[in-house]
């Protein structure tokens, strides 16, 4: 079988960057109902509940479910059990369900944290140790956007299930569902206010010794109604990729504005999950009940067929099947590869956070620039249904 180069997100035990970052570790959501959200991730996204923290394990103020794939892609769902857990309650009150933190597995938490501090990082929590009879896990946190955090974590001295406080799950929700074949986190995207993108891009570049990989300026990402600006910052070995979007003026309200209004602040917009067989993944996710954005028009796929023919049949997937499943294709001029991708609808009650499913083929390194128009027109159709594609005053 032809092997793909997986560019973003593939963790490596021996890092090739100055901050000792091995790769993405878990992403933690703060939500209103932990059980329901964990169930949805098990049923629709096809993840397994592998570790649990709650009253049965001696934790009385919160409940956390760790979900994972066989390849150790990890999502944590956390909810409050008491009014006193003010960090969770106030987060959910303000933002609705959303991503509180993304963790980077590092070789040495103290070293990475100290370097981040020296580079101008805003501290949230200095390095601390969680210990039990299986050893210890070290963790630390720095600030990101309004209420989010980047965490550094290391498990090298821990032999237990996940980390202290977590045990075998009481309830695994082994419901009937199709396997989805998701392998790892490819990239994590943030939405920020007007004029904040450059601030956050230079903050992350400085603090984590990242670099700006792509810069989409005015006119690069727009539909007839609305627009946005985007910068992709990444670790110098490409293992961590973090696009940052800000709204840009258009005739109607930008989807980034809609996010910020509904989220009551800035935060994580989407996480892209990688697969090596997007046709199977999307087919099975649809059967599991996952809702995706509306399909692109027929003319979009006619154009893809034409492009693929011109490039000697570059796209090896059956384009009729891609069309049937609504999967978008971006042929990259620069890398010579192509990207297959699709966005889910927002997964929570507020139209804020969603997932992206992505497959990088033949060395594709981009983020689907050729699909922005089709994707954003689909998003705008939903925005319109919600009554949020309103006219802006200055046009
Ligand atoms: Fe993305």
mmCIF file of C-alpha atoms and ligand atoms in Angstrom:
data_model
loop_
_atom_site.group_PDB
_atom_site.id
_atom_site.type_symbol
_atom_site.label_atom_id
_atom_site.label_comp_id
_atom_site.label_asym_id
_atom_site.label_seq_id
_atom_site.Cartn_x
_atom_site.Cartn_y
_atom_site.Cartn_z
ATOM 1 C CA UNK A 1 0.000 0.000 0.000
ATOM 2 C CA UNK A 2 1.209 3.480 -0.833
ATOM 3 C CA UNK A 3 2.434 5.272 2.292
ATOM 4 C CA UNK A 4 1.448 8.826 3.013
ATOM 5 C CA UNK A 5 3.767 11.316 4.582
ATOM 6 C CA UNK A 6 1.887 12.499 7.651
ATOM 7 C CA UNK A 7 3.047 16.025 8.122
ATOM 8 C CA UNK A 8 1.288 17.563 11.083
ATOM 9 C CA UNK A 9 0.813 16.042 14.456
ATOM 10 C CA UNK A 10 2.693 12.751 14.336
ATOM 11 C CA UNK A 11 4.371 12.563 17.748
ATOM 12 C CA UNK A 12 7.991 11.564 18.111
ATOM 13 C CA UNK A 13 9.698 10.338 21.318
ATOM 14 C CA UNK A 14 12.858 12.243 20.424
ATOM 15 C CA UNK A 15 11.793 15.768 19.492
ATOM 16 C CA UNK A 16 13.382 17.773 16.759
ATOM 17 C CA UNK A 17 12.580 21.224 18.188
ATOM 18 C CA UNK A 18 14.219 23.496 20.741
ATOM 19 C CA UNK A 19 11.370 23.203 23.288
ATOM 20 C CA UNK A 20 11.521 19.409 23.686
ATOM 21 C CA UNK A 21 7.967 18.949 22.363
ATOM 22 C CA UNK A 22 7.151 15.375 21.360
ATOM 23 C CA UNK A 23 3.672 16.088 20.004
ATOM 24 C CA UNK A 24 0.068 16.805 20.895
ATOM 25 C CA UNK A 25 -1.146 15.026 23.991
ATOM 26 C CA UNK A 26 -4.722 15.289 25.261
ATOM 27 C CA UNK A 27 -7.207 18.070 24.576
ATOM 28 C CA UNK A 28 -9.600 18.791 27.458
ATOM 29 C CA UNK A 29 -13.137 20.098 27.062
ATOM 30 C CA UNK A 30 -15.107 21.742 29.867
ATOM 31 C CA UNK A 31 -18.762 20.865 29.376
ATOM 32 C CA UNK A 32 -22.156 21.029 31.069
ATOM 33 C CA UNK A 33 -22.726 17.273 31.089
ATOM 34 C CA UNK A 34 -19.668 15.042 31.103
ATOM 35 C CA UNK A 35 -21.526 11.776 30.657
ATOM 36 C CA UNK A 36 -23.544 12.927 27.651
ATOM 37 C CA UNK A 37 -20.544 14.449 25.892
ATOM 38 C CA UNK A 38 -18.393 11.383 26.589
ATOM 39 C CA UNK A 39 -21.183 9.180 25.239
ATOM 40 C CA UNK A 40 -21.348 11.272 22.050
ATOM 41 C CA UNK A 41 -17.581 10.996 21.531
ATOM 42 C CA UNK A 42 -17.803 7.221 22.025
ATOM 43 C CA UNK A 43 -20.825 6.751 19.773
ATOM 44 C CA UNK A 44 -20.385 9.319 17.000
ATOM 45 C CA UNK A 45 -16.617 9.801 16.911
ATOM 46 C CA UNK A 46 -15.899 6.132 17.711
ATOM 47 C CA UNK A 47 -13.446 6.765 20.558
ATOM 48 C CA UNK A 48 -13.007 4.387 23.525
ATOM 49 C CA UNK A 49 -13.425 5.527 27.105
ATOM 50 C CA UNK A 50 -10.111 4.422 28.610
ATOM 51 C CA UNK A 51 -9.807 6.214 31.962
ATOM 52 C CA UNK A 52 -12.105 7.935 34.403
ATOM 53 C CA UNK A 53 -12.051 10.256 37.397
ATOM 54 C CA UNK A 54 -15.125 10.946 39.539
ATOM 55 C CA UNK A 55 -16.836 10.074 42.823
ATOM 56 C CA UNK A 56 -16.075 6.348 42.385
ATOM 57 C CA UNK A 57 -12.346 7.150 42.269
ATOM 58 C CA UNK A 58 -12.477 9.575 45.208
ATOM 59 C CA UNK A 59 -12.821 12.841 43.246
ATOM 60 C CA UNK A 60 -15.933 14.627 44.448
ATOM 61 C CA UNK A 61 -15.950 18.005 42.729
ATOM 62 C CA UNK A 62 -15.543 17.033 39.054
ATOM 63 C CA UNK A 63 -15.925 14.173 36.619
ATOM 64 C CA UNK A 64 -13.513 13.452 33.759
ATOM 65 C CA UNK A 65 -13.632 10.877 30.986
ATOM 66 C CA UNK A 66 -10.511 10.176 28.960
ATOM 67 C CA UNK A 67 -11.342 8.919 25.482
ATOM 68 C CA UNK A 68 -8.749 7.602 23.058
ATOM 69 C CA UNK A 69 -8.103 5.770 19.827
ATOM 70 C CA UNK A 70 -5.872 2.685 19.546
ATOM 71 C CA UNK A 71 -3.164 5.078 18.289
ATOM 72 C CA UNK A 72 -3.417 7.082 21.528
ATOM 73 C CA UNK A 73 -5.135 10.201 20.215
ATOM 74 C CA UNK A 74 -6.651 11.523 23.436
ATOM 75 C CA UNK A 75 -9.681 13.707 24.208
ATOM 76 C CA UNK A 76 -10.722 14.482 27.784
ATOM 77 C CA UNK A 77 -14.245 15.516 28.765
ATOM 78 C CA UNK A 78 -14.625 17.244 32.138
ATOM 79 C CA UNK A 79 -17.692 18.575 33.957
ATOM 80 C CA UNK A 80 -18.311 20.020 37.394
ATOM 81 C CA UNK A 81 -20.132 18.105 40.149
ATOM 82 C CA UNK A 82 -20.406 21.019 42.580
ATOM 83 C CA UNK A 83 -21.006 24.768 42.462
ATOM 84 C CA UNK A 84 -17.627 25.228 44.128
ATOM 85 C CA UNK A 85 -15.626 24.104 41.080
ATOM 86 C CA UNK A 86 -15.772 27.657 39.855
ATOM 87 C CA UNK A 87 -13.235 27.275 37.050
ATOM 88 C CA UNK A 88 -15.408 24.749 35.198
ATOM 89 C CA UNK A 89 -18.753 26.366 36.037
ATOM 90 C CA UNK A 90 -17.660 29.859 35.072
ATOM 91 C CA UNK A 91 -16.044 28.595 31.851
ATOM 92 C CA UNK A 92 -19.214 26.786 30.747
ATOM 93 C CA UNK A 93 -21.412 29.671 31.880
ATOM 94 C CA UNK A 94 -19.405 32.077 29.733
ATOM 95 C CA UNK A 95 -18.515 29.999 26.692
ATOM 96 C CA UNK A 96 -20.811 26.979 26.661
ATOM 97 C CA UNK A 97 -19.022 23.670 26.113
ATOM 98 C CA UNK A 98 -15.533 24.260 24.754
ATOM 99 C CA UNK A 99 -11.837 23.454 24.816
ATOM 100 C CA UNK A 100 -10.167 24.514 28.056
ATOM 101 C CA UNK A 101 -6.651 23.253 27.330
ATOM 102 C CA UNK A 102 -4.493 21.473 24.824
ATOM 103 C CA UNK A 103 -1.501 19.579 26.120
ATOM 104 C CA UNK A 104 1.882 19.078 24.563
ATOM 105 C CA UNK A 105 3.887 16.060 25.619
ATOM 106 C CA UNK A 106 7.392 17.262 26.381
ATOM 107 C CA UNK A 107 10.663 15.605 27.441
ATOM 108 C CA UNK A 108 11.151 17.793 30.542
ATOM 109 C CA UNK A 109 8.230 19.888 31.853
ATOM 110 C CA UNK A 110 10.374 22.225 33.973
ATOM 111 C CA UNK A 111 12.814 22.907 31.150
ATOM 112 C CA UNK A 112 10.035 23.681 28.658
ATOM 113 C CA UNK A 113 8.117 25.807 31.171
ATOM 114 C CA UNK A 114 11.242 27.753 32.207
ATOM 115 C CA UNK A 115 12.104 28.395 28.556
ATOM 116 C CA UNK A 116 8.517 29.520 27.870
ATOM 117 C CA UNK A 117 8.693 31.902 30.861
ATOM 118 C CA UNK A 118 12.014 33.286 29.691
ATOM 119 C CA UNK A 119 10.511 33.841 26.227
ATOM 120 C CA UNK A 120 7.609 35.861 27.625
ATOM 121 C CA UNK A 121 4.982 33.210 28.376
ATOM 122 C CA UNK A 122 2.102 34.195 30.669
ATOM 123 C CA UNK A 123 2.047 31.715 33.558
ATOM 124 C CA UNK A 124 -1.095 29.853 34.586
ATOM 125 C CA UNK A 125 0.396 27.072 36.683
ATOM 126 C CA UNK A 126 4.087 26.413 37.329
ATOM 127 C CA UNK A 127 5.306 22.784 37.121
ATOM 128 C CA UNK A 128 3.584 20.438 39.572
ATOM 129 C CA UNK A 129 3.637 16.738 40.251
ATOM 130 C CA UNK A 130 0.723 14.314 40.520
ATOM 131 C CA UNK A 131 1.770 11.169 42.403
ATOM 132 C CA UNK A 132 0.410 7.767 43.361
ATOM 133 C CA UNK A 133 1.735 4.211 43.809
ATOM 134 C CA UNK A 134 2.459 3.960 40.052
ATOM 135 C CA UNK A 135 4.853 6.917 39.979
ATOM 136 C CA UNK A 136 4.347 10.537 39.009
ATOM 137 C CA UNK A 137 3.260 12.764 36.126
ATOM 138 C CA UNK A 138 4.517 16.331 35.726
ATOM 139 C CA UNK A 139 2.453 19.123 34.251
ATOM 140 C CA UNK A 140 2.487 22.931 33.865
ATOM 141 C CA UNK A 141 0.345 25.519 32.083
ATOM 142 C CA UNK A 142 0.660 28.818 30.256
ATOM 143 C CA UNK A 143 -2.062 31.131 29.022
ATOM 144 C CA UNK A 144 -3.696 31.110 25.581
ATOM 145 C CA UNK A 145 -6.559 33.335 24.297
ATOM 146 C CA UNK A 146 -9.265 34.408 26.776
ATOM 147 C CA UNK A 147 -9.801 31.325 28.940
ATOM 148 C CA UNK A 148 -7.707 28.609 27.329
ATOM 149 C CA UNK A 149 -4.332 27.138 28.224
ATOM 150 C CA UNK A 150 -1.434 25.300 26.669
ATOM 151 C CA UNK A 151 -0.177 22.596 29.049
ATOM 152 C CA UNK A 152 3.138 20.766 29.101
ATOM 153 C CA UNK A 153 3.008 17.187 30.357
ATOM 154 C CA UNK A 154 5.355 14.245 30.836
ATOM 155 C CA UNK A 155 4.476 10.627 31.750
ATOM 156 C CA UNK A 156 7.965 9.049 31.614
ATOM 157 C CA UNK A 157 7.937 8.250 35.334
ATOM 158 C CA UNK A 158 4.394 6.896 35.473
ATOM 159 C CA UNK A 159 3.369 3.276 35.009
ATOM 160 C CA UNK A 160 -0.361 3.580 35.752
ATOM 161 C CA UNK A 161 -3.347 3.726 33.397
ATOM 162 C CA UNK A 162 -3.174 7.468 32.547
ATOM 163 C CA UNK A 163 -2.277 9.779 35.407
ATOM 164 C CA UNK A 164 -2.889 9.841 39.184
ATOM 165 C CA UNK A 165 -6.568 10.267 40.050
ATOM 166 C CA UNK A 166 -7.718 8.275 37.019
ATOM 167 C CA UNK A 167 -8.849 4.650 37.107
ATOM 168 C CA UNK A 168 -10.542 2.095 34.863
ATOM 169 C CA UNK A 169 -13.823 3.602 33.655
ATOM 170 C CA UNK A 170 -16.964 2.655 35.560
ATOM 171 C CA UNK A 171 -19.008 2.910 32.361
ATOM 172 C CA UNK A 172 -17.455 2.413 28.917
ATOM 173 C CA UNK A 173 -20.521 3.086 26.723
ATOM 174 C CA UNK A 174 -19.604 0.226 24.427
ATOM 175 C CA UNK A 175 -22.494 1.040 22.159
ATOM 176 C CA UNK A 176 -22.824 -0.235 18.633
ATOM 177 C CA UNK A 177 -20.841 2.049 16.348
ATOM 178 C CA UNK A 178 -18.584 1.872 13.345
ATOM 179 C CA UNK A 179 -14.825 2.175 13.811
ATOM 180 C CA UNK A 180 -13.634 5.501 12.510
ATOM 181 C CA UNK A 181 -9.887 4.982 12.062
ATOM 182 C CA UNK A 182 -8.855 8.391 13.417
ATOM 183 C CA UNK A 183 -5.134 8.393 14.155
ATOM 184 C CA UNK A 184 -3.861 11.668 15.607
ATOM 185 C CA UNK A 185 -4.440 15.404 15.986
ATOM 186 C CA UNK A 186 -3.227 17.231 12.861
ATOM 187 C CA UNK A 187 -3.817 20.826 13.967
ATOM 188 C CA UNK A 188 -5.737 22.960 16.463
ATOM 189 C CA UNK A 189 -7.292 26.263 15.398
ATOM 190 C CA UNK A 190 -8.083 29.377 17.442
ATOM 191 C CA UNK A 191 -10.471 32.272 16.721
ATOM 192 C CA UNK A 192 -9.518 35.713 18.013
ATOM 193 C CA UNK A 193 -10.744 39.330 17.822
ATOM 194 C CA UNK A 194 -9.976 41.836 15.088
ATOM 195 C CA UNK A 195 -6.308 42.885 15.325
ATOM 196 C CA UNK A 196 -5.470 40.064 17.762
ATOM 197 C CA UNK A 197 -4.150 37.495 15.275
ATOM 198 C CA UNK A 198 -0.712 39.080 14.974
ATOM 199 C CA UNK A 199 -0.497 39.434 18.748
ATOM 200 C CA UNK A 200 -1.240 35.738 19.383
ATOM 201 C CA UNK A 201 0.877 34.531 16.461
ATOM 202 C CA UNK A 202 3.909 36.420 17.743
ATOM 203 C CA UNK A 203 3.158 35.322 21.340
ATOM 204 C CA UNK A 204 3.172 31.641 20.360
ATOM 205 C CA UNK A 205 6.152 32.043 18.049
ATOM 206 C CA UNK A 206 8.149 33.780 20.775
ATOM 207 C CA UNK A 207 7.085 31.680 23.764
ATOM 208 C CA UNK A 208 7.310 28.254 22.086
ATOM 209 C CA UNK A 209 9.994 29.097 19.495
ATOM 210 C CA UNK A 210 7.495 28.436 16.674
ATOM 211 C CA UNK A 211 7.459 30.089 13.244
ATOM 212 C CA UNK A 212 4.765 31.483 10.955
ATOM 213 C CA UNK A 213 4.209 28.889 8.242
ATOM 214 C CA UNK A 214 1.329 30.401 6.253
ATOM 215 C CA UNK A 215 -0.159 33.893 6.216
ATOM 216 C CA UNK A 216 -3.553 34.356 4.553
ATOM 217 C CA UNK A 217 -4.087 38.094 4.157
ATOM 218 C CA UNK A 218 -7.015 40.255 2.985
ATOM 219 C CA UNK A 219 -8.728 38.690 -0.041
ATOM 220 C CA UNK A 220 -7.172 35.234 0.408
ATOM 221 C CA UNK A 221 -10.118 33.816 2.358
ATOM 222 C CA UNK A 222 -13.436 35.353 1.452
ATOM 223 C CA UNK A 223 -16.836 34.586 -0.017
ATOM 224 C CA UNK A 224 -19.201 37.114 -1.564
ATOM 225 C CA UNK A 225 -20.451 37.884 1.951
ATOM 226 C CA UNK A 226 -17.731 37.565 4.534
ATOM 227 C CA UNK A 227 -14.038 37.206 5.118
ATOM 228 C CA UNK A 228 -11.322 36.283 7.564
ATOM 229 C CA UNK A 229 -7.570 36.494 8.014
ATOM 230 C CA UNK A 230 -5.512 33.517 9.104
ATOM 231 C CA UNK A 231 -1.952 32.763 10.154
ATOM 232 C CA UNK A 232 -0.557 29.303 10.786
ATOM 233 C CA UNK A 233 2.138 29.089 13.443
ATOM 234 C CA UNK A 234 3.962 25.815 13.937
ATOM 235 C CA UNK A 235 6.876 24.195 15.711
ATOM 236 C CA UNK A 236 9.954 24.203 13.518
ATOM 237 C CA UNK A 237 9.711 20.418 13.001
ATOM 238 C CA UNK A 238 6.045 20.800 11.987
ATOM 239 C CA UNK A 239 4.761 18.434 14.693
ATOM 240 C CA UNK A 240 2.518 21.129 16.200
ATOM 241 C CA UNK A 241 0.428 23.350 13.925
ATOM 242 C CA UNK A 242 -1.804 26.089 15.209
ATOM 243 C CA UNK A 243 -3.744 28.275 12.751
ATOM 244 C CA UNK A 244 -5.199 31.486 14.213
ATOM 245 C CA UNK A 245 -8.151 33.272 12.553
ATOM 246 C CA UNK A 246 -9.503 36.770 12.963
ATOM 247 C CA UNK A 247 -12.579 38.329 11.306
ATOM 248 C CA UNK A 248 -12.147 40.609 8.323
ATOM 249 C CA UNK A 249 -14.633 43.145 7.023
ATOM 250 C CA UNK A 250 -17.217 41.947 4.486
ATOM 251 C CA UNK A 251 -20.841 42.598 3.540
ATOM 252 C CA UNK A 252 -22.092 40.254 6.247
ATOM 253 C CA UNK A 253 -20.955 39.074 9.664
ATOM 254 C CA UNK A 254 -17.830 36.907 9.432
ATOM 255 C CA UNK A 255 -18.112 33.333 10.735
ATOM 256 C CA UNK A 256 -15.277 34.261 13.115
ATOM 257 C CA UNK A 257 -17.424 37.105 14.484
ATOM 258 C CA UNK A 258 -20.314 34.681 14.914
ATOM 259 C CA UNK A 259 -18.033 32.368 16.900
ATOM 260 C CA UNK A 260 -16.763 35.180 19.141
ATOM 261 C CA UNK A 261 -20.267 36.511 19.792
ATOM 262 C CA UNK A 262 -21.698 33.081 20.576
ATOM 263 C CA UNK A 263 -18.652 31.913 22.560
ATOM 264 C CA UNK A 264 -18.518 35.215 24.425
ATOM 265 C CA UNK A 265 -14.822 35.431 23.834
ATOM 266 C CA UNK A 266 -11.917 33.958 21.952
ATOM 267 C CA UNK A 267 -10.988 30.289 21.962
ATOM 268 C CA UNK A 268 -10.537 27.054 20.072
ATOM 269 C CA UNK A 269 -12.585 26.848 16.854
ATOM 270 C CA UNK A 270 -11.741 23.360 15.650
ATOM 271 C CA UNK A 271 -9.410 20.416 15.952
ATOM 272 C CA UNK A 272 -8.431 18.511 12.818
ATOM 273 C CA UNK A 273 -8.302 14.746 13.279
ATOM 274 C CA UNK A 274 -6.211 12.723 10.886
ATOM 275 C CA UNK A 275 -7.071 9.479 9.132
ATOM 276 C CA UNK A 276 -5.286 7.303 6.573
ATOM 277 C CA UNK A 277 -8.572 6.343 4.867
ATOM 278 C CA UNK A 278 -10.936 9.303 4.801
ATOM 279 C CA UNK A 279 -13.545 7.513 2.675
ATOM 280 C CA UNK A 280 -14.001 4.796 5.265
ATOM 281 C CA UNK A 281 -13.737 7.297 8.135
ATOM 282 C CA UNK A 282 -16.384 9.688 6.794
ATOM 283 C CA UNK A 283 -18.717 6.883 5.697
ATOM 284 C CA UNK A 284 -18.561 5.339 9.182
ATOM 285 C CA UNK A 285 -18.844 8.687 10.980
ATOM 286 C CA UNK A 286 -21.995 9.417 8.944
ATOM 287 C CA UNK A 287 -23.387 6.017 9.928
ATOM 288 C CA UNK A 288 -22.584 6.825 13.567
ATOM 289 C CA UNK A 289 -24.745 9.926 13.266
ATOM 290 C CA UNK A 290 -22.067 12.605 12.802
ATOM 291 C CA UNK A 291 -23.428 15.677 11.031
ATOM 292 C CA UNK A 292 -21.213 17.317 8.428
ATOM 293 C CA UNK A 293 -21.526 20.629 6.603
ATOM 294 C CA UNK A 294 -23.756 20.636 3.523
ATOM 295 C CA UNK A 295 -22.190 19.093 0.435
ATOM 296 C CA UNK A 296 -20.396 21.277 -2.094
ATOM 297 C CA UNK A 297 -22.228 21.758 -5.421
ATOM 298 C CA UNK A 298 -21.788 19.365 -8.376
ATOM 299 C CA UNK A 299 -19.702 21.968 -10.221
ATOM 300 C CA UNK A 300 -17.099 21.708 -7.438
ATOM 301 C CA UNK A 301 -16.560 18.000 -8.187
ATOM 302 C CA UNK A 302 -16.595 18.558 -11.963
ATOM 303 C CA UNK A 303 -13.709 20.944 -11.410
ATOM 304 C CA UNK A 304 -11.851 18.338 -9.259
ATOM 305 C CA UNK A 305 -12.295 15.687 -11.988
ATOM 306 C CA UNK A 306 -10.859 18.109 -14.552
ATOM 307 C CA UNK A 307 -7.905 19.039 -12.335
ATOM 308 C CA UNK A 308 -7.068 15.416 -11.528
ATOM 309 C CA UNK A 309 -7.133 14.508 -15.246
ATOM 310 C CA UNK A 310 -4.816 17.402 -16.062
ATOM 311 C CA UNK A 311 -2.398 16.095 -13.418
ATOM 312 C CA UNK A 312 -2.304 12.525 -14.812
ATOM 313 C CA UNK A 313 -4.890 11.154 -12.413
ATOM 314 C CA UNK A 314 -3.195 12.596 -9.296
ATOM 315 C CA UNK A 315 -6.239 11.819 -7.158
ATOM 316 C CA UNK A 316 -6.369 8.065 -6.662
ATOM 317 C CA UNK A 317 -9.648 8.020 -4.696
ATOM 318 C CA UNK A 318 -12.858 7.501 -6.656
ATOM 319 C CA UNK A 319 -14.141 11.065 -7.121
ATOM 320 C CA UNK A 320 -17.780 9.873 -7.337
ATOM 321 C CA UNK A 321 -17.359 8.397 -3.843
ATOM 322 C CA UNK A 322 -15.764 11.602 -2.546
ATOM 323 C CA UNK A 323 -18.742 13.498 -3.976
ATOM 324 C CA UNK A 324 -21.252 11.064 -2.451
ATOM 325 C CA UNK A 325 -19.650 11.505 0.981
ATOM 326 C CA UNK A 326 -19.143 15.274 0.612
ATOM 327 C CA UNK A 327 -15.353 15.072 1.055
ATOM 328 C CA UNK A 328 -13.488 18.121 -0.277
ATOM 329 C CA UNK A 329 -10.213 17.960 -2.195
ATOM 330 C CA UNK A 330 -7.471 20.580 -2.337
ATOM 331 C CA UNK A 331 -4.802 20.020 -4.969
ATOM 332 C CA UNK A 332 -1.679 21.799 -3.714
ATOM 333 C CA UNK A 333 0.524 23.472 -6.264
ATOM 334 C CA UNK A 334 3.432 23.884 -3.826
ATOM 335 C CA UNK A 335 3.743 20.371 -2.388
ATOM 336 C CA UNK A 336 2.429 18.439 -5.394
ATOM 337 C CA UNK A 337 0.187 16.518 -3.039
ATOM 338 C CA UNK A 338 -3.479 16.922 -2.186
ATOM 339 C CA UNK A 339 -5.555 17.260 0.903
ATOM 340 C CA UNK A 340 -8.865 15.541 1.616
ATOM 341 C CA UNK A 341 -10.973 17.204 4.294
ATOM 342 C CA UNK A 342 -14.429 17.793 5.689
ATOM 343 C CA UNK A 343 -15.844 19.868 8.558
ATOM 344 C CA UNK A 344 -18.516 18.638 10.951
ATOM 345 C CA UNK A 345 -21.337 20.916 12.013
ATOM 346 C CA UNK A 346 -20.775 22.537 15.430
ATOM 347 C CA UNK A 347 -21.023 19.696 17.953
ATOM 348 C CA UNK A 348 -22.347 21.704 20.896
ATOM 349 C CA UNK A 349 -25.483 23.788 21.444
ATOM 350 C CA UNK A 350 -23.813 27.057 20.539
ATOM 351 C CA UNK A 351 -22.464 27.349 16.959
ATOM 352 C CA UNK A 352 -18.866 27.456 18.109
ATOM 353 C CA UNK A 353 -16.633 24.384 18.201
ATOM 354 C CA UNK A 354 -16.462 21.704 15.450
ATOM 355 C CA UNK A 355 -14.177 18.901 14.261
ATOM 356 C CA UNK A 356 -12.369 18.607 10.948
ATOM 357 C CA UNK A 357 -11.513 15.232 9.405
ATOM 358 C CA UNK A 358 -8.334 15.379 7.329
ATOM 359 C CA UNK A 359 -6.114 13.153 5.205
ATOM 360 C CA UNK A 360 -2.852 14.434 3.757
ATOM 361 C CA UNK A 361 -2.001 12.678 0.492
ATOM 362 C CA UNK A 362 1.310 12.548 -1.341
ATOM 363 C CA UNK A 363 3.024 14.977 1.018
ATOM 364 C CA UNK A 364 0.332 17.666 1.272
ATOM 365 C CA UNK A 365 1.313 20.306 3.812
ATOM 366 C CA UNK A 366 -1.454 22.940 3.600
ATOM 367 C CA UNK A 367 -4.816 23.551 5.224
ATOM 368 C CA UNK A 368 -7.169 23.383 2.241
ATOM 369 C CA UNK A 369 -6.895 26.898 0.834
ATOM 370 C CA UNK A 370 -8.562 25.743 -2.394
ATOM 371 C CA UNK A 371 -11.573 24.608 -0.346
ATOM 372 C CA UNK A 372 -12.031 27.740 1.719
ATOM 373 C CA UNK A 373 -14.689 29.114 -0.576
ATOM 374 C CA UNK A 374 -16.737 25.867 -0.665
ATOM 375 C CA UNK A 375 -16.326 25.320 3.085
ATOM 376 C CA UNK A 376 -17.182 28.856 4.079
ATOM 377 C CA UNK A 377 -20.183 29.027 1.805
ATOM 378 C CA UNK A 378 -21.472 25.891 3.577
ATOM 379 C CA UNK A 379 -20.799 27.491 6.964
ATOM 380 C CA UNK A 380 -22.617 30.633 5.818
ATOM 381 C CA UNK A 381 -25.687 28.632 4.816
ATOM 382 C CA UNK A 382 -25.855 27.389 8.426
ATOM 383 C CA UNK A 383 -25.102 30.892 9.740
ATOM 384 C CA UNK A 384 -28.033 32.154 7.650
ATOM 385 C CA UNK A 385 -30.363 29.479 9.115
ATOM 386 C CA UNK A 386 -29.366 30.642 12.597
ATOM 387 C CA UNK A 387 -30.136 34.251 11.679
ATOM 388 C CA UNK A 388 -26.490 35.236 12.182
ATOM 389 C CA UNK A 389 -25.439 36.156 8.629
ATOM 390 C CA UNK A 390 -26.373 39.747 9.323
ATOM 391 C CA UNK A 391 -25.341 42.757 7.322
ATOM 392 C CA UNK A 392 -22.431 44.780 8.625
ATOM 393 C CA UNK A 393 -22.797 48.524 9.100
ATOM 394 C CA UNK A 394 -19.799 49.811 7.202
ATOM 395 C CA UNK A 395 -20.577 48.255 3.785
HETATM 396 FE FE1 LIG B 1 -8.402 23.038 9.874
#
